[in-house]
PDB file of C-alpha atoms in Angstrom:
ATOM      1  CA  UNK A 435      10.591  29.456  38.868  1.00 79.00           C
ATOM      2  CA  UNK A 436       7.724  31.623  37.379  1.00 91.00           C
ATOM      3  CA  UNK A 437       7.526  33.449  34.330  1.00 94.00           C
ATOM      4  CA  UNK A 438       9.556  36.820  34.296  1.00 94.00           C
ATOM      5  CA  UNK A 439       6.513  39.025  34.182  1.00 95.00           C
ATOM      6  CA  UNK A 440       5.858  37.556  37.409  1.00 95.00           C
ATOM      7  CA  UNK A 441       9.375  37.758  38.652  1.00 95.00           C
ATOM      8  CA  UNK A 442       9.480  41.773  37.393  1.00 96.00           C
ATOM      9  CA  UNK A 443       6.333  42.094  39.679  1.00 96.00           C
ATOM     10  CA  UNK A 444       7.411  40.823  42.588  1.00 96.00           C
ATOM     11  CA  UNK A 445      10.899  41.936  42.350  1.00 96.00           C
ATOM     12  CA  UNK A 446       9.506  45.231  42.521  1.00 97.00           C
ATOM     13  CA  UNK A 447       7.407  44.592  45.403  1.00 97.00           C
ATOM     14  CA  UNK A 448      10.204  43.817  47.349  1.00 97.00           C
ATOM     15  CA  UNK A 449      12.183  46.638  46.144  1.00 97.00           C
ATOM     16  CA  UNK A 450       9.284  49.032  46.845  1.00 98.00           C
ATOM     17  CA  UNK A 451       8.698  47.430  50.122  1.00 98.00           C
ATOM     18  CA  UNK A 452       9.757  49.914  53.012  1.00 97.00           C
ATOM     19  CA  UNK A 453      10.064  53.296  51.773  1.00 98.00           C
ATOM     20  CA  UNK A 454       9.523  55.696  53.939  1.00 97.00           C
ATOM     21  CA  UNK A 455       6.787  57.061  52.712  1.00 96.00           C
ATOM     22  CA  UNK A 456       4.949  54.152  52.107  1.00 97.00           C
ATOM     23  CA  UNK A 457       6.569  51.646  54.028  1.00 97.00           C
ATOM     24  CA  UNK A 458       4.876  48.126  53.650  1.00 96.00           C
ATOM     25  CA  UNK A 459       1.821  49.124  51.877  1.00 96.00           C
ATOM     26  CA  UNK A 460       2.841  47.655  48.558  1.00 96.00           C
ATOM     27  CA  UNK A 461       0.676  45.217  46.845  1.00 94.00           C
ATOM     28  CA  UNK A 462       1.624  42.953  43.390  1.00 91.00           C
ATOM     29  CA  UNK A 463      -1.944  43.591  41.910  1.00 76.00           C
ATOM     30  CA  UNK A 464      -3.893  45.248  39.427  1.00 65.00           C
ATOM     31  CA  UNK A 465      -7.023  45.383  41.633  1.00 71.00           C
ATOM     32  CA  UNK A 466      -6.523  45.592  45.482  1.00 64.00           C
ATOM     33  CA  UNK A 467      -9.627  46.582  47.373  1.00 77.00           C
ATOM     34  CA  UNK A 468      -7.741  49.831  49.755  1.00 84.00           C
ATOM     35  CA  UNK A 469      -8.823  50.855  52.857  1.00 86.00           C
ATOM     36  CA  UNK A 470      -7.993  54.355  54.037  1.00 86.00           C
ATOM     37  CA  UNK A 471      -5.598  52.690  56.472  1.00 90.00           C
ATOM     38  CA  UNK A 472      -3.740  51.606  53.187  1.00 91.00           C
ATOM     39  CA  UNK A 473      -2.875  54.682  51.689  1.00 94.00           C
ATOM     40  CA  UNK A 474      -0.429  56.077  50.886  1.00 96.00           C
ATOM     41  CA  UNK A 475      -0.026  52.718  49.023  1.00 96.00           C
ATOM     42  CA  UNK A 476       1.748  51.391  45.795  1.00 97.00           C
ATOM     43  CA  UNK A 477       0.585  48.799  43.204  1.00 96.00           C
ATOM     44  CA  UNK A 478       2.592  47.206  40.655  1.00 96.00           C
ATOM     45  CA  UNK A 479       1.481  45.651  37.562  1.00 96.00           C
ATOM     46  CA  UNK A 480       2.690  44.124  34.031  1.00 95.00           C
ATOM     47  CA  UNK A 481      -0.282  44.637  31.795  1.00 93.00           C
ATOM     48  CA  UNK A 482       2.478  44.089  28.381  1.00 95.00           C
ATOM     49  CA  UNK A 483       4.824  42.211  27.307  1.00 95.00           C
ATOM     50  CA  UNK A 484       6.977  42.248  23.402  1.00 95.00           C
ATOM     51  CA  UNK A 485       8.894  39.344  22.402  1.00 93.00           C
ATOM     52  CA  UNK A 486      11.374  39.621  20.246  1.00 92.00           C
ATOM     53  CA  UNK A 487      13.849  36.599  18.792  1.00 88.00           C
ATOM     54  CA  UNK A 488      17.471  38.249  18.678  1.00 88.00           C
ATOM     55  CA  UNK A 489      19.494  35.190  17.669  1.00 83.00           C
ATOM     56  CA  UNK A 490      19.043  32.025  16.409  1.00 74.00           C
ATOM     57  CA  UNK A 491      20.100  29.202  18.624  1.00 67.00           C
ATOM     58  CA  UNK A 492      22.739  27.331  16.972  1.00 55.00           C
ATOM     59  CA  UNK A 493      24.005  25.610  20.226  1.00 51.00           C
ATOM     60  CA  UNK A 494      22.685  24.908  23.723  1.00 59.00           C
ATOM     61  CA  UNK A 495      19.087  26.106  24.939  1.00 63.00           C
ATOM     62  CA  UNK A 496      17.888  27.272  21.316  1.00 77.00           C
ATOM     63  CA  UNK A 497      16.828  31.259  20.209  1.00 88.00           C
ATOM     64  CA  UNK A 498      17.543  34.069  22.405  1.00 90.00           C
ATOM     65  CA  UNK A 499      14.159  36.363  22.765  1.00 91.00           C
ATOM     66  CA  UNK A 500      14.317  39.831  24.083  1.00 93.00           C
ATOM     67  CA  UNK A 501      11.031  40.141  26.049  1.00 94.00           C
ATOM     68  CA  UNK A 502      10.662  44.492  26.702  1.00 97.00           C
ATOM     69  CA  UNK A 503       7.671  44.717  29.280  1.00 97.00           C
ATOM     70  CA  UNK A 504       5.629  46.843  30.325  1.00 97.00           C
ATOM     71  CA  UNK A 505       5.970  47.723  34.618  1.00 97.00           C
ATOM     72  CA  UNK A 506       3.330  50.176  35.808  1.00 97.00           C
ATOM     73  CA  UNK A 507       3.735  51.215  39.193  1.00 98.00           C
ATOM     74  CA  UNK A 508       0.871  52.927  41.318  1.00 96.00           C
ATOM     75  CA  UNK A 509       0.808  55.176  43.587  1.00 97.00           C
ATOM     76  CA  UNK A 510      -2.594  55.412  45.170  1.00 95.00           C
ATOM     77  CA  UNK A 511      -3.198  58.751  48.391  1.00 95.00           C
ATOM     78  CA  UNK A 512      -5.991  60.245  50.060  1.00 91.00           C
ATOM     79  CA  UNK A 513      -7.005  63.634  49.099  1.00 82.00           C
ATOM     80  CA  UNK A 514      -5.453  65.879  50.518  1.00 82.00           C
ATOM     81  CA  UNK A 515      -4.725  70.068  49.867  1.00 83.00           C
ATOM     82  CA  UNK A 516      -0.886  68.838  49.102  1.00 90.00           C
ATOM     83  CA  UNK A 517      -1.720  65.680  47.766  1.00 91.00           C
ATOM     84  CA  UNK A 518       0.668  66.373  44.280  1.00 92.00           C
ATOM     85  CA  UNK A 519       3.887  66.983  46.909  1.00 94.00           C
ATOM     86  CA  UNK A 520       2.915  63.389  48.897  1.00 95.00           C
ATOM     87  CA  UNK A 521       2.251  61.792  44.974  1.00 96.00           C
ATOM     88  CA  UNK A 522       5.638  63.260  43.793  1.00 96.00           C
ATOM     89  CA  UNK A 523       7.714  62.355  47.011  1.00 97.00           C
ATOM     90  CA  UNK A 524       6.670  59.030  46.892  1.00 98.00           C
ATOM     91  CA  UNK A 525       7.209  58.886  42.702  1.00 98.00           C
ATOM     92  CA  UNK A 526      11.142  60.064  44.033  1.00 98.00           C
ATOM     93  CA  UNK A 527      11.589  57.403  46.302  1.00 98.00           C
ATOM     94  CA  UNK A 528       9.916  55.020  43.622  1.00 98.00           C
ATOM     95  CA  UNK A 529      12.565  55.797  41.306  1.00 98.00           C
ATOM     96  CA  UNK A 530      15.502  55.655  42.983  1.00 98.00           C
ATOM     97  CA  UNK A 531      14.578  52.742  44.341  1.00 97.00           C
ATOM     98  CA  UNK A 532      14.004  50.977  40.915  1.00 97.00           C
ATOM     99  CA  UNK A 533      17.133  53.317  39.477  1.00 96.00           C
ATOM    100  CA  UNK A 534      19.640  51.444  42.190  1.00 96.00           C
ATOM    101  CA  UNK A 535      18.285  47.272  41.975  1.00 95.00           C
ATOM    102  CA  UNK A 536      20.618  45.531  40.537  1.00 92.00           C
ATOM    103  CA  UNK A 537      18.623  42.067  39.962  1.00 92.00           C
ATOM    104  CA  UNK A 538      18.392  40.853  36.996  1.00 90.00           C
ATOM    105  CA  UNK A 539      14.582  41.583  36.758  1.00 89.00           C
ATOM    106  CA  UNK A 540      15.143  45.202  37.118  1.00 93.00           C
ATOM    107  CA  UNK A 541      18.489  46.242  35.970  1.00 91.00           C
ATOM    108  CA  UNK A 542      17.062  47.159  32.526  1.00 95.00           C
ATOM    109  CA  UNK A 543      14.161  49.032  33.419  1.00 97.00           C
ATOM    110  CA  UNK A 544      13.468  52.350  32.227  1.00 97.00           C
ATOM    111  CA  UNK A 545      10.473  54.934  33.008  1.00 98.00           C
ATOM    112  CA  UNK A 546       9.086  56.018  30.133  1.00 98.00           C
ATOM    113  CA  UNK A 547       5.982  58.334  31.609  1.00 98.00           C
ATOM    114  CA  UNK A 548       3.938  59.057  34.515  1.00 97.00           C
ATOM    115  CA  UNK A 549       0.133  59.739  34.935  1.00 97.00           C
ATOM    116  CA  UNK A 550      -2.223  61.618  37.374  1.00 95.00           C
ATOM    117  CA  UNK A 551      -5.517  61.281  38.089  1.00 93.00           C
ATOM    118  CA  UNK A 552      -8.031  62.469  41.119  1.00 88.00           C
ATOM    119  CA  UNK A 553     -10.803  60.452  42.047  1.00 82.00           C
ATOM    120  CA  UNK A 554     -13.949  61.550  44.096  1.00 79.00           C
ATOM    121  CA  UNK A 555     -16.263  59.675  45.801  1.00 75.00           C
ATOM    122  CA  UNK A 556     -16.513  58.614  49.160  1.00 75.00           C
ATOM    123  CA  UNK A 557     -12.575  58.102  49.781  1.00 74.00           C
ATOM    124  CA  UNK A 558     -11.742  60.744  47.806  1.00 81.00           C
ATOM    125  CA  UNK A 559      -7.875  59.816  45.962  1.00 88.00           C
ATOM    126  CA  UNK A 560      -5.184  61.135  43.931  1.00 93.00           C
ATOM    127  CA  UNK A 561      -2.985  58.533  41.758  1.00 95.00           C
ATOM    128  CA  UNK A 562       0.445  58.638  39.991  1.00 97.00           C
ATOM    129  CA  UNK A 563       0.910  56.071  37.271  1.00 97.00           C
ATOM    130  CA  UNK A 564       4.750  55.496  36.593  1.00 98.00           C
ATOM    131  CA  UNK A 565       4.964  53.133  33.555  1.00 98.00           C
ATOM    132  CA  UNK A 566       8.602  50.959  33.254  1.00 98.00           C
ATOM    133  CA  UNK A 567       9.539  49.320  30.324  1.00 98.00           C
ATOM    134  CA  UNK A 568      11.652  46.413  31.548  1.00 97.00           C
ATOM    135  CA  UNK A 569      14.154  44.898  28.960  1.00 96.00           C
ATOM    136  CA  UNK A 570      14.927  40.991  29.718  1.00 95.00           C
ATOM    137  CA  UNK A 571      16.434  37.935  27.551  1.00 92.00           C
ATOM    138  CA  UNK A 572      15.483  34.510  28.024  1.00 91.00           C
ATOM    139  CA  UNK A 573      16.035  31.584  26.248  1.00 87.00           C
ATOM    140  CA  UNK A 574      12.745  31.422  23.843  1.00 84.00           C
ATOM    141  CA  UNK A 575      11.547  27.828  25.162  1.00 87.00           C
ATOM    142  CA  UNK A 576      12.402  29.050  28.701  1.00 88.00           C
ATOM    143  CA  UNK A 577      10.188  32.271  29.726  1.00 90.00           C
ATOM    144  CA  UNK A 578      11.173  31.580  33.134  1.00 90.00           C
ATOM    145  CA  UNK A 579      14.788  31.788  33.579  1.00 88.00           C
ATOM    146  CA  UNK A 580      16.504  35.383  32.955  1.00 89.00           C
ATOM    147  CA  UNK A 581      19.655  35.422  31.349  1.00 86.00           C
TER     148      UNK A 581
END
């Protein structure tokens, strides 16, 4: 097992994996060198995480925490004159995707806001932020196993 940030991010990559815009360009990092052969692309991250105790632990496997954290997906596309319509496609399929996965790791998550961005420079780029807010319980000795 690993610990359930690490099992939101790569449940997400695999739910994320083969949309149609993006097909297998998805990547489980915050920093991901991209060629232009990359893009459109998507990046997914857990940059926090809130731990909660919600019950003491009078019988087996001790306190129950709820552990709320933080999911930011990226969407990373070359500059192009309708560069917001490919960034909000993709954002639709990102969404529904999420919206519909029924693992444990992602039934609970909820956007909570998007970001754009342009950057210039030699690959000139336009990125969506879509930050989650994933709600798991674990035992509080066990941040690896999602109840």
């Amino acid at each position: 097992m690993a610990h359930v940030k690490r099992q939101i991010r790569e449940r997400a990559g695999v739910t994320l994996t083969g949309l149609s815009l993006t097909g297998s360009n998805v990547f489980e990092s915050r920093l991901y060198a991209l060629n232009n052969s990359d893009l459109p692309s998507i990046l997914v991250s857990t940059d926090t995480e809130e731990v909660e105790v919600v019950s003491s632990g009078s019988g087996v496997g001790g306190d129950i925490s709820r552990r709320i954290v933080g999911l930011n997906v990226v969407i990373k596309a070359k500059e192009t004159t309708d560069l917001d319509d490919v960034l909000d496609g993709i954002q639709v399929e990102i969404e529904a995707a999420i919206a519909t996965d029924t693992n444990n790791a992602l039934k609970r998550a909820v956007l909570t806001g998007s970001d754009f961005e342009q950057q210039a420079g030699d690959k000139p780029t336009g990125t969506t932020t879509l930050s989650y807010q994933v709600e798991v319980y674990t035992v509080a000795n066990d941040p690896e196993t999602i109840m």
